[in-house]
Coordinates of C-alpha atoms and ligand atoms in Angstrom, one line a residue:
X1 CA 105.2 -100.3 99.5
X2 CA 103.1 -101.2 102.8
X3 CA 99.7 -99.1 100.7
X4 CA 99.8 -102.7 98.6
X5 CA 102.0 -105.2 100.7
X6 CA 100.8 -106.1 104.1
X7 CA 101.5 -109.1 106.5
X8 CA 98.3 -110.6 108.4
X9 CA 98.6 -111.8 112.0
X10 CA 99.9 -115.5 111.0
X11 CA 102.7 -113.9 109.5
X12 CA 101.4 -114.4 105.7
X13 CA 102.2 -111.9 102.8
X14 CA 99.4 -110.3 101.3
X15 CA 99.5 -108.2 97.1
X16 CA 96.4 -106.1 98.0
X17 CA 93.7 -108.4 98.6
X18 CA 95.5 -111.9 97.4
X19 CA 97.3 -114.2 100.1
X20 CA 100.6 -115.1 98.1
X21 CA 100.5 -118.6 99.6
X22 CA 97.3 -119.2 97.7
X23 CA 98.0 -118.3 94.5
X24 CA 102.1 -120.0 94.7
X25 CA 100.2 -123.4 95.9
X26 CA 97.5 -123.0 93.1
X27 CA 99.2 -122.5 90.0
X28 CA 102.3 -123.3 91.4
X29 CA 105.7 -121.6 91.0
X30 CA 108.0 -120.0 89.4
X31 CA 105.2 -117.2 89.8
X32 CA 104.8 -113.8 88.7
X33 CA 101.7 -111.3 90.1
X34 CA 100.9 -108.5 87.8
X35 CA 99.0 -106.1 89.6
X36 CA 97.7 -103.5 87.3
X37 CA 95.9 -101.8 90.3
X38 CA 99.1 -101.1 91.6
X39 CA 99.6 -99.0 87.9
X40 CA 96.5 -97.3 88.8
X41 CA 97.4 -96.1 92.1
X42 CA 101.0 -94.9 91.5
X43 CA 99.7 -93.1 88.2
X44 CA 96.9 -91.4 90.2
X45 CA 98.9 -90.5 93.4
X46 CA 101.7 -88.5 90.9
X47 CA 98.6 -87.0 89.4
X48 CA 97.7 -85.6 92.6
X49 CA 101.1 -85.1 94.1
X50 CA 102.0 -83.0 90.9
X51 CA 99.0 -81.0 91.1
X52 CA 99.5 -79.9 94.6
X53 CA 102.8 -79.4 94.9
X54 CA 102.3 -77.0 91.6
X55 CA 99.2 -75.6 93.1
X56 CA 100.8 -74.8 96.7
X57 CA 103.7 -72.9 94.6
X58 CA 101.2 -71.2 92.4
X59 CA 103.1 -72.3 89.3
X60 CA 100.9 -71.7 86.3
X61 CA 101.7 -74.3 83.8
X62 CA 99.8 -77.4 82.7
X63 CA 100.7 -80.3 83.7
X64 CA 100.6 -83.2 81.3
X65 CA 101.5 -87.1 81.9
X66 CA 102.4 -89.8 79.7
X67 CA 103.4 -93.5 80.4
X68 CA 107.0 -94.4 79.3
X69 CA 105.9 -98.0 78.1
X70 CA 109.7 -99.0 77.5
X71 CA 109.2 -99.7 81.0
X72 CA 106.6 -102.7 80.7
X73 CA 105.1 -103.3 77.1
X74 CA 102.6 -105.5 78.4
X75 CA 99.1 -104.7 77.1
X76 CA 98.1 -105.4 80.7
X77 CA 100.0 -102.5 82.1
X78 CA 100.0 -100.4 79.0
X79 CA 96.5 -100.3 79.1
X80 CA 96.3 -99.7 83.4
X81 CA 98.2 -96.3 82.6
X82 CA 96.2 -95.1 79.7
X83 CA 93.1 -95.9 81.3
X84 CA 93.9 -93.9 84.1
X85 CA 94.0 -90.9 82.0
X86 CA 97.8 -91.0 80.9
X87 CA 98.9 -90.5 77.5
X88 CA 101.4 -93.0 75.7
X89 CA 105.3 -92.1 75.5
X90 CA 106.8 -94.4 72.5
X91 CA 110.2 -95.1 71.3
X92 CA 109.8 -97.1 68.3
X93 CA 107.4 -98.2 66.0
X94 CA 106.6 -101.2 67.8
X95 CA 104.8 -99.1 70.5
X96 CA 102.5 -97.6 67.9
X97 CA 101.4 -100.9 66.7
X98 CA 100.4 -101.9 70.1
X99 CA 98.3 -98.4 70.4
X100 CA 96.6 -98.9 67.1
X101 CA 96.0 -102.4 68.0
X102 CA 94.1 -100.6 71.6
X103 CA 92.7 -98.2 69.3
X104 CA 90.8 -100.9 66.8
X105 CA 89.7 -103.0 69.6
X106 CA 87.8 -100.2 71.7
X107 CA 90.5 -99.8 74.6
X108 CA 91.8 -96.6 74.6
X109 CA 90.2 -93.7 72.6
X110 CA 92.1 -92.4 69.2
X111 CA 92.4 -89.2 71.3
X112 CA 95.3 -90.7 73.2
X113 CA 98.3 -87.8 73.2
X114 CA 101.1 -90.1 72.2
X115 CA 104.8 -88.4 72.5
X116 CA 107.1 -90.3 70.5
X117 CA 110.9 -90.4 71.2
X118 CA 113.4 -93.0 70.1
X119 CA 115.5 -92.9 66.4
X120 CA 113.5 -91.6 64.0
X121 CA 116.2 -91.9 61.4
X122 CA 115.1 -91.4 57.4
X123 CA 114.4 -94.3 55.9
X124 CA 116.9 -94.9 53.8
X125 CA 119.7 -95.1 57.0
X126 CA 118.6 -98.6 57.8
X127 CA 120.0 -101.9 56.6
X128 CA 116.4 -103.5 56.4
X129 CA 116.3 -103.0 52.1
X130 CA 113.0 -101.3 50.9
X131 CA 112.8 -103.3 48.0
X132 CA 114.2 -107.5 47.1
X133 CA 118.5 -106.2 46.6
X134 CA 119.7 -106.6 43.5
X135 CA 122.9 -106.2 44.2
X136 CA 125.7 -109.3 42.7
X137 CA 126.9 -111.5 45.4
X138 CA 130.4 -112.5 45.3
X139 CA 130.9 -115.7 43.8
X140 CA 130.6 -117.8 46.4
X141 CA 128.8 -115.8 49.0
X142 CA 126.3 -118.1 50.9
X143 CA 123.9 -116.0 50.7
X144 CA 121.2 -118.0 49.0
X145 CA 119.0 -119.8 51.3
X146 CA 119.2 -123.3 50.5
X147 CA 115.0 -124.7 49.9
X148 CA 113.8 -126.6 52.7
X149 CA 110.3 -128.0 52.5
X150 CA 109.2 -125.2 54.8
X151 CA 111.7 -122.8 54.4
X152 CA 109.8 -119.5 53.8
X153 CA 107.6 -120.0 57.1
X154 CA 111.0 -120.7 58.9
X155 CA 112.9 -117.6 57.3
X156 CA 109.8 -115.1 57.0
X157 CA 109.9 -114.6 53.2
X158 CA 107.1 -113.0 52.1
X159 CA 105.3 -115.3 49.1
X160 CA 106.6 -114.9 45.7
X161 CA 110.2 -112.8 47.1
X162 CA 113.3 -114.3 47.7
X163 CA 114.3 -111.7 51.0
X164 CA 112.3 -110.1 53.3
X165 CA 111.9 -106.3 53.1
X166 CA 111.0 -104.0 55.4
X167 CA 107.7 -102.2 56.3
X168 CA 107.3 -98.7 57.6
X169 CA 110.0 -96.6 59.5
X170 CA 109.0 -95.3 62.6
X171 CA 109.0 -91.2 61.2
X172 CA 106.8 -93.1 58.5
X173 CA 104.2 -94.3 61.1
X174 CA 104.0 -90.9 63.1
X175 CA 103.4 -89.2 59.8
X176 CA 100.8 -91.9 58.7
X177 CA 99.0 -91.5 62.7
X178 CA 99.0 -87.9 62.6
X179 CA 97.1 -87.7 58.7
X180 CA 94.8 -90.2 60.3
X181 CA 93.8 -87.3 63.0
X182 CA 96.0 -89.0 65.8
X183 CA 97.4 -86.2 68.3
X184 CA 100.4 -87.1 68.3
X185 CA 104.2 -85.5 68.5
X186 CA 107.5 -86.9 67.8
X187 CA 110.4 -85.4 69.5
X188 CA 113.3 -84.6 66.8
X189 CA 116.7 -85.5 67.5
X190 CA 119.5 -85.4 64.9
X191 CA 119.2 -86.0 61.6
X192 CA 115.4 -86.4 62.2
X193 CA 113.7 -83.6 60.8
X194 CA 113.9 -83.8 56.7
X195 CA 111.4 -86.6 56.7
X196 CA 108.9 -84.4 58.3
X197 CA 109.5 -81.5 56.2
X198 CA 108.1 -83.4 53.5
X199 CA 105.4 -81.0 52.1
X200 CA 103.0 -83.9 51.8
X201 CA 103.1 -84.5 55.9
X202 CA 100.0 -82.7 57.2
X203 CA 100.3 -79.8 59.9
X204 CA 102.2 -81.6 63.4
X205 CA 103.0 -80.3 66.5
X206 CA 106.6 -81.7 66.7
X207 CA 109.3 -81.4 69.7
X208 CA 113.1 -81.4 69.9
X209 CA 115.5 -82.8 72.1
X210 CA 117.8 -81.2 73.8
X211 CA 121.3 -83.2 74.6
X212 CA 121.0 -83.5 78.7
X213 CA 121.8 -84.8 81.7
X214 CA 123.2 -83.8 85.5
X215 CA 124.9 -80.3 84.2
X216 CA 124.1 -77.8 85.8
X217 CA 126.0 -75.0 83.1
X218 CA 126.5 -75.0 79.5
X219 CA 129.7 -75.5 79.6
X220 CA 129.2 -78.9 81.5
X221 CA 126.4 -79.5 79.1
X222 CA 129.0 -79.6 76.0
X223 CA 131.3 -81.6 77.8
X224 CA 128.3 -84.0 78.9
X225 CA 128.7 -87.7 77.0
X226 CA 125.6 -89.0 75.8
X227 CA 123.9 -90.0 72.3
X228 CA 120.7 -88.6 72.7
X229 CA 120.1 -85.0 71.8
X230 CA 121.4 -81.6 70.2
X231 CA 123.1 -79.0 71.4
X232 CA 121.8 -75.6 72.8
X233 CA 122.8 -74.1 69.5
X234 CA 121.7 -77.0 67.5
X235 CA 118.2 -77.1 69.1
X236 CA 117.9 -73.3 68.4
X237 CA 118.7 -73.9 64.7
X238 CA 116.4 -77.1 64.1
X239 CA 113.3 -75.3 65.6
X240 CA 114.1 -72.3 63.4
X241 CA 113.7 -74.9 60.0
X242 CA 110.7 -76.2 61.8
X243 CA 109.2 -72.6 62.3
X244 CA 110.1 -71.8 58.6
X245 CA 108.4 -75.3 57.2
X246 CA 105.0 -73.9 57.3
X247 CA 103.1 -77.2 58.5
X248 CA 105.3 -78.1 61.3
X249 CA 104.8 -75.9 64.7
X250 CA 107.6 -76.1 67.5
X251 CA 106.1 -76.5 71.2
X252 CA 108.4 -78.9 73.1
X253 CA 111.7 -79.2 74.3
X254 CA 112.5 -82.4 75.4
X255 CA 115.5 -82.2 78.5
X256 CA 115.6 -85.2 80.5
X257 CA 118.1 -85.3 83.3
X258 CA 118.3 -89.0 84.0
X259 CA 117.8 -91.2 86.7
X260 CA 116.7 -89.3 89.7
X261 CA 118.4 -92.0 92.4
X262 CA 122.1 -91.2 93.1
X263 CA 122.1 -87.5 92.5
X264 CA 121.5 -85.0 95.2
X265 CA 118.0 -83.3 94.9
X266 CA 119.7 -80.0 94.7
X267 CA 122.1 -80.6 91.8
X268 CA 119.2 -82.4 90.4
X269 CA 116.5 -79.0 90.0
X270 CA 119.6 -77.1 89.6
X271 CA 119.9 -79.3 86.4
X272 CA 116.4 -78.7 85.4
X273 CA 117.0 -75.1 86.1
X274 CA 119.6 -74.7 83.1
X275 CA 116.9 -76.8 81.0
X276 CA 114.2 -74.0 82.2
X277 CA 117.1 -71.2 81.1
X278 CA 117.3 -72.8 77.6
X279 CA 113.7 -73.7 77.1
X280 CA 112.8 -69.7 77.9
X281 CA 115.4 -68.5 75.7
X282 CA 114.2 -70.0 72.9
X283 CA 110.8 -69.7 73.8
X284 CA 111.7 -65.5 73.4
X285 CA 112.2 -66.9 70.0
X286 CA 109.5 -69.2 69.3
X287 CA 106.4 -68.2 71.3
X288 CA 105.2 -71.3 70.1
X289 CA 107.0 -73.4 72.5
X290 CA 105.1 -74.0 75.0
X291 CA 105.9 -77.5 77.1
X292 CA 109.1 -78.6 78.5
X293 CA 109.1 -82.1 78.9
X294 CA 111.4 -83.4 81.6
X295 CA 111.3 -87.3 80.7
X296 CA 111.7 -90.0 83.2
X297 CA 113.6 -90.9 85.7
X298 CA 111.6 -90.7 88.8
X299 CA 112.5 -93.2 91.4
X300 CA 109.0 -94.9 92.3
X301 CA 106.8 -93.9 94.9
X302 CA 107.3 -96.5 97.5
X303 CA 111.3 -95.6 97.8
X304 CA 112.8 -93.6 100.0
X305 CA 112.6 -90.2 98.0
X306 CA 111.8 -86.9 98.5
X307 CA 109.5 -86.8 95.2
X308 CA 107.5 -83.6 96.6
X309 CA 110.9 -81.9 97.7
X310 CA 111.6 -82.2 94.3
X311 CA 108.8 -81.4 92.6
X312 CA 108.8 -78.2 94.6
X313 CA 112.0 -77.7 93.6
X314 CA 111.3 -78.0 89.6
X315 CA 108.7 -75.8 89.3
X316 CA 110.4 -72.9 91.8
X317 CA 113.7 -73.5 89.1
X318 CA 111.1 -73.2 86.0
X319 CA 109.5 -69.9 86.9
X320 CA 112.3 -68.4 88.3
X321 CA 114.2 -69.3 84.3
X322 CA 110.8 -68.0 82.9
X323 CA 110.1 -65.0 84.8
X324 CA 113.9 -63.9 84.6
X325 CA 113.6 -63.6 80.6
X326 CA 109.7 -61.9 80.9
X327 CA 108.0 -65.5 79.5
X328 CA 105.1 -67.5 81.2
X329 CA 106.9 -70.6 82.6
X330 CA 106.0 -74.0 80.7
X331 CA 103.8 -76.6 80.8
X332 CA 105.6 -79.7 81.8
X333 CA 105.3 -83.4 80.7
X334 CA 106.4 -85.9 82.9
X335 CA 107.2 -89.0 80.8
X336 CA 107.5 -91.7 83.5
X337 CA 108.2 -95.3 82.8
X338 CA 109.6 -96.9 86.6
X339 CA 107.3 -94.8 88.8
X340 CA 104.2 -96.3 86.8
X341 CA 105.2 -100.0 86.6
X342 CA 107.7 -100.6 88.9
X343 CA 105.7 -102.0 91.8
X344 CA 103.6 -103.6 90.1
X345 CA 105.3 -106.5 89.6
X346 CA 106.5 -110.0 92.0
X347 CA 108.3 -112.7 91.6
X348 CA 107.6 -115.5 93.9
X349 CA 109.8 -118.7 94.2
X350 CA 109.7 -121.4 96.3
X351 CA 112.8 -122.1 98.4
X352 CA 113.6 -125.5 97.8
X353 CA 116.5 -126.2 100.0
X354 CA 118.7 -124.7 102.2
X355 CA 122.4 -125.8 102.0
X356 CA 125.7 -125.1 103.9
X357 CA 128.9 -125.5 101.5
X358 CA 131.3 -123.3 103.5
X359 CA 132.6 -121.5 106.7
X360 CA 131.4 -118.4 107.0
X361 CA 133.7 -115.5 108.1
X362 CA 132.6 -113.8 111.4
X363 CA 128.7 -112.4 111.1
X364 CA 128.7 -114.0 107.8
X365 CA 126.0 -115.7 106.0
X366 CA 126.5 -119.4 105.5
X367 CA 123.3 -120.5 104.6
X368 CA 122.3 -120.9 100.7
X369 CA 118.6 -121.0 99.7
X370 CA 118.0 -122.3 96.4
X371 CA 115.0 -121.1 94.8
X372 CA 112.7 -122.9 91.9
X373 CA 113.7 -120.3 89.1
X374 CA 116.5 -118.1 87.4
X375 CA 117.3 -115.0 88.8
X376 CA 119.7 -113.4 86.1
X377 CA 116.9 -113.8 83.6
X378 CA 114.1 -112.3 87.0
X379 CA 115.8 -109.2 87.7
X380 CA 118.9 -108.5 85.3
X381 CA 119.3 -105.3 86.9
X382 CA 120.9 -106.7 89.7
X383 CA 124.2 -107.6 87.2
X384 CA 123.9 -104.5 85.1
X385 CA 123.3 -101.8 87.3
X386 CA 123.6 -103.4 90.8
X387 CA 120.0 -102.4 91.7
X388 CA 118.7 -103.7 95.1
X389 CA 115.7 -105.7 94.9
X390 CA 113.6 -106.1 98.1
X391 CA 113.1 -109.9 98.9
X392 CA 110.2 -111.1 101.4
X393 CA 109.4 -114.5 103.0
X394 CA 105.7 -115.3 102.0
X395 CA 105.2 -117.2 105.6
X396 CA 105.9 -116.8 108.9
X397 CA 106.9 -112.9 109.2
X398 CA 107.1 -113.1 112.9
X399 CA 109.1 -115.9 113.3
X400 CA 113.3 -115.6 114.1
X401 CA 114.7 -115.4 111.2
X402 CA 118.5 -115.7 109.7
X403 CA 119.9 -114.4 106.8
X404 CA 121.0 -116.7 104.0
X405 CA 122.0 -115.8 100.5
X406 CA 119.5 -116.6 97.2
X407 CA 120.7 -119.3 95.1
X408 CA 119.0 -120.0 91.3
X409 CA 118.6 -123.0 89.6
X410 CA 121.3 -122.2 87.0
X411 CA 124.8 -123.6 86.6
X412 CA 125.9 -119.8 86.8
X413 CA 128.2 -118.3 89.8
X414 CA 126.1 -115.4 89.1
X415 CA 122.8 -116.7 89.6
X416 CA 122.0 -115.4 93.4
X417 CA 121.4 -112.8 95.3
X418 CA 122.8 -110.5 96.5
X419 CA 124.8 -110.6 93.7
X420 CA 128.6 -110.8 94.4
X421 CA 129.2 -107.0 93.3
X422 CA 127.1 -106.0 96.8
X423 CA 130.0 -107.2 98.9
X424 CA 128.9 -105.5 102.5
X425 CA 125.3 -106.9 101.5
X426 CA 124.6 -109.3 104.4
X427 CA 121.8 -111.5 102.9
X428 CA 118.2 -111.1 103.4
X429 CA 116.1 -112.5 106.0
X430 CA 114.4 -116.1 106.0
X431 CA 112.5 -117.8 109.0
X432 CA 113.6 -120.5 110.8
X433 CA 110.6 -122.4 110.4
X434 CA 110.7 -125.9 109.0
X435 CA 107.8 -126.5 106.0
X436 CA 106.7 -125.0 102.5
X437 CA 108.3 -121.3 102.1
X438 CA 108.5 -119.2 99.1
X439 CA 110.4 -116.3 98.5
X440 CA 108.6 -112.7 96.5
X441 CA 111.1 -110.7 95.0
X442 CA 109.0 -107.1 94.8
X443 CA 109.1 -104.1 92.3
X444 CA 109.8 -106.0 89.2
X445 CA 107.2 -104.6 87.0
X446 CA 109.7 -102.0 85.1
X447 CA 112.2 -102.9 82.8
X448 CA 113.3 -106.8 84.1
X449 CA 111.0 -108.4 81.5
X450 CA 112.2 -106.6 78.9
X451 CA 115.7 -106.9 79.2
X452 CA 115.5 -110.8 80.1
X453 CA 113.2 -111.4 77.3
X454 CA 109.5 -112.5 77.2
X455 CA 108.5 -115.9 76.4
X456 CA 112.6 -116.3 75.8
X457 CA 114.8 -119.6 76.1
X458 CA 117.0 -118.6 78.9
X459 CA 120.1 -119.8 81.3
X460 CA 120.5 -123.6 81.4
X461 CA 116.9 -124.4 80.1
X462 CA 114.8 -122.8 82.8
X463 CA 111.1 -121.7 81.7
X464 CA 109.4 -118.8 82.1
X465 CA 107.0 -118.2 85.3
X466 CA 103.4 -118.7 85.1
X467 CA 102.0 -115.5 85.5
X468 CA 98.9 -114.1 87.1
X469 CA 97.7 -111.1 86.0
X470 CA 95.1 -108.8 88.7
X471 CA 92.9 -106.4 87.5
X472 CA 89.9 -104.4 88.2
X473 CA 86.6 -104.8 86.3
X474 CA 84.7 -102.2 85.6
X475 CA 82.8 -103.2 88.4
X476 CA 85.5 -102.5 91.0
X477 CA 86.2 -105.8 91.4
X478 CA 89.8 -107.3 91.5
X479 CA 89.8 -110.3 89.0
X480 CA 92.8 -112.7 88.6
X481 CA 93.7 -113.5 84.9
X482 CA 96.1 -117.0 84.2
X483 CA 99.0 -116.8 81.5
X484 CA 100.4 -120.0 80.2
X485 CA 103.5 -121.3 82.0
X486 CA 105.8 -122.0 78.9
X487 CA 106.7 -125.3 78.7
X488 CA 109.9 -127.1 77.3
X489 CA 108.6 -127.6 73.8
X490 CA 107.6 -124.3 73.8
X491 CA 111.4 -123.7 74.6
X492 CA 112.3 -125.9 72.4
X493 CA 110.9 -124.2 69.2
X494 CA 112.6 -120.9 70.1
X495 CA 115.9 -123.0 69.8
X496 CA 115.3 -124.4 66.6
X497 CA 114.2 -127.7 67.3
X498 CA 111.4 -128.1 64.3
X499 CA 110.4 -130.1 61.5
X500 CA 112.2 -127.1 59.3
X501 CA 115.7 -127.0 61.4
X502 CA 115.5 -130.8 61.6
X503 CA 115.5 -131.1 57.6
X504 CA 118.2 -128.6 57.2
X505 CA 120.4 -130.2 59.8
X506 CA 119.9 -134.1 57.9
X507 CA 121.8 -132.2 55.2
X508 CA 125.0 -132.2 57.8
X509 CA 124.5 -135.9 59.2
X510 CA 127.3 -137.6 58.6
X511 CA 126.7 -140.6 56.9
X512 CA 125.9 -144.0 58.4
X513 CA 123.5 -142.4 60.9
X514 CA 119.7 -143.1 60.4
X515 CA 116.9 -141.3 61.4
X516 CA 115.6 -142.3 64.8
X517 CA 119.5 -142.9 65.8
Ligands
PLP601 C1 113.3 -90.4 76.7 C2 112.8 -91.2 77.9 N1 111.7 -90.8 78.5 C3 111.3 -91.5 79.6 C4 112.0 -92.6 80.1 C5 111.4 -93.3 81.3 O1 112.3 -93.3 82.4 P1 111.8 -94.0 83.7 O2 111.4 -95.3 83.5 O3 113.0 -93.8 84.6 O4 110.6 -93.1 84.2 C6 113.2 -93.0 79.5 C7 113.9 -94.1 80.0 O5 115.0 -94.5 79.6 C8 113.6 -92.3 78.4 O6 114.7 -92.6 77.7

């Protein structure tokens, strides 16, 4: 993380070429820094990395690259990764919006390869109805919105219907992209495939996933739990209806093993070994098939892995499957979400007190620091999956320095870090130096937002961070761009505090109490 992090002599953090100090006292914090060169970098450094490691073990695939954007939906980051040449990964409908939305206003080109994973269940599976029900209720049922004066903004009713009904399904949009010319290719998974064997859905390329994970033999394949994907056997029948249909032409796999952090680099290309064994028996069958795509899962670049070890590693297991069986080893996709937009995102929070409320055991960390924000709504991941987040004083680097543990401003015991499942975690490091101090929490920028909620109402009232967003111009220079800091009202709204909510809740007054109290 030291490429984009640095300390100057006075001890003050520096994002690439912005002193955090100046931007926490100028637009005030909670802060966040979004810095989409950051994207740039990581998603150009795999691109090289990829291609020499392939190069230096003469493996003769393509290699393809497309930006997992369940990682970070922003349009800010989105955009960083497609523009440096990556195509999208999308896992609902949602994301396709957002593309077509880049598409119309001239930021990506409608050449964008666009992978799509994610349920792609038929239509009629959801429980969003197609058309107004007309369906009875029981006597009784409250299931008639009583009229308020602005009830159909407030409940989203379309004019003129009395429920909302749904749009397009996902499968619906991919078939809609790809008659529009779009090169685009979903990835079948159960159940998926009759809606695209509808004779009226133009030719596709289309893939198929393959139910994976850390096995490393079929047997420990079948027994692996996991909701996402067929069988060997099922794969093998699905691509044969998709050979058979005509319009449709197999040419991916899909076998992602998962997270790459925690599982030995051995046991993790011995995994994507069995996926190369399975991909090259079916490519005997379907010379079609012609890409394996290995998902994410790729810790980023600035942790402490062995990324080229491994990469080295995958494409010696690929052509070793391949060549075994007579086939030309496969093209691979690499469908990274974390890698791309992990580091590219800070939290910075002032520490506004520091506070002693116990005895500490030996070489134990009395010392709280209470920060100016929430950190279970910051970085969830530090409840759900006890993820480490690195945490660095914004002044005064080279001063002493004792460790003291981060306290939010909610009423939760969980709001702090490290969280109380790190037991052995000693604290992190703050300097002793009286005055202003703020705190950056670093590599944010995958998956926190999302999982917390943008623009949400969260823990005991606390608002969102202002954010500050870098990117470079076309003219090479890095700009700063301001979002909002949300305010209470804007809070407020989310919670149902409105004209609307206000009327409907009148109905429930009891009696005797006016307006205005
Ligand atoms: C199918 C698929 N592809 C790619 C990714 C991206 O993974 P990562 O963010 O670890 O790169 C995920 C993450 O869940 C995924 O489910």
């Amino acid at each position: 993380m030291w490429d984009y992090l640095r300390y100057d002599d006075d001890g003050e953090l520096w994002v690439n070429g912005l002193r955090v100090r100046d931007a926490a006292r100028r637009y005030g914090t909670p802060l966040e820094i979004v810095d989409t060169t950051v994207v740039e970098r990581r998603a150009a450094e795999w691109v090289a990395l990829t291609q020499a490691v392939a190069g230096e073990a003469g493996y003769p695939g393509q290699l393809r690259y497309v930006y997992a954007a369940k990682a970070n939906l922003a349009s800010e980051i989105t955009h960083a990764a497609y523009r440096s040449g990556w195509g999208a990964e999308t896992s609902a409908i949602q994301d396709l919006e957002h593309l077509e939305w880049m598409v119309e206003h001239g930021l990506v080109s409608r050449d964008i390869r666009v992978v799509c994973n994610g349920f792609k269940l038929p239509a009629g599976c959801f429980g969003w109805p197609s058309t107004v029900s007309d369906a009875t209720p029981a006597p009784g049922s409250a299931v008639d919105p009583v009229p308020a004066p602005d009830a159909r903004t407030e409940l989203l009713l379309p004019p003129g219907d009395d429920a909302p009904v749904r749009g397009m399904t996902y499968a619906e949009k991919i078939v809609a992209l790809a008659r529009a010319g779009w090169d685009i290719t979903p990835v079948l998974d159960a159940g998926e495939l009759d809606t695209f064997l509808d004779p009226t859905v133009p030719p596709m390329n289309v893939g198929v996933r393959l139910k994976f994970g850390p096995a490393t033999s079929e047997a420990a394949l079948d027994a692996l739990v996991s909701r996402f994907g067929m069988s060997p056997a099922a794969v093998a029948e699905t691509a044969g209806r998709i050979a058979a249909s005509g319009h449709l032409t197999f040419t991916t796999l899909h076998a992602m093993v998962g997270s790459a952090e925690g599982i030995p680099i051995d046991a993790y290309v011995a995994a994507f070994a069995l996926a190369g064994r399975i991909w090259a028996d079916l490519r005997l069958a379907h010379p079609t098939l012609t890409e394996l795509n290995t998902g994410g899962g790729m810790p980023p670049l600035g942790d402490a892995y062995d990324h080229r070890g491994f990469l080295a590693g995958l494409f010696r297991a690929l052509a070793e499957a391949s060549g075994a069986v007579g086939v030309p080893p496969p093209d691979v996709t690499f469908e990274l979400g974390n890698l791309i937009a992990a580091e590219s995102g800070f939290h910075v929070f002032k520490v506004l007190q520091r506070r002693v409320n116990h005895t500490p055991a030996p070489d134990g960390v009395s010392t709280w620091a209470l920060i100016d924000g929430g950190l279970m709504a910051a970085i969830p991941d530090m409840l759900l999956i006890h993820k480490p987040f690195r945490i660095l004083s914004v002044r005064h680097a080279h001063a002493p320095a004792t460790r003291v543990r981060l306290g939010d401003l909610t009423c939760d015991s969980d709001g702090r870090y490290p969280p109380k499942a790190f037991a052995d975690e000693p604290g992190i490091w703050l300097p002793d130096v009286p005055g202003d101090n703020y705190v950056v929490i670093q590599g944010v920028g995958a998956y926190q937002e999302i999982l917390a909620g943008v623009r949400g109402a969260h823990h005991c009232g606390l608002l969102e961070a202002i954010e500050l967003i870098l990117e470079r111009g076309a003219d090479g220079v890095v700009r700063g761009r301001l979002m909002p800091r949300q305010t209470a009202a804007d809070a407020a709204r989310l919670l149902g505090y409105t004209a609307v909510a206000a009327h409907a809740l009148a109905r429930t007054r009891a009696p005797g109490l006016a307006a205005g109290g």
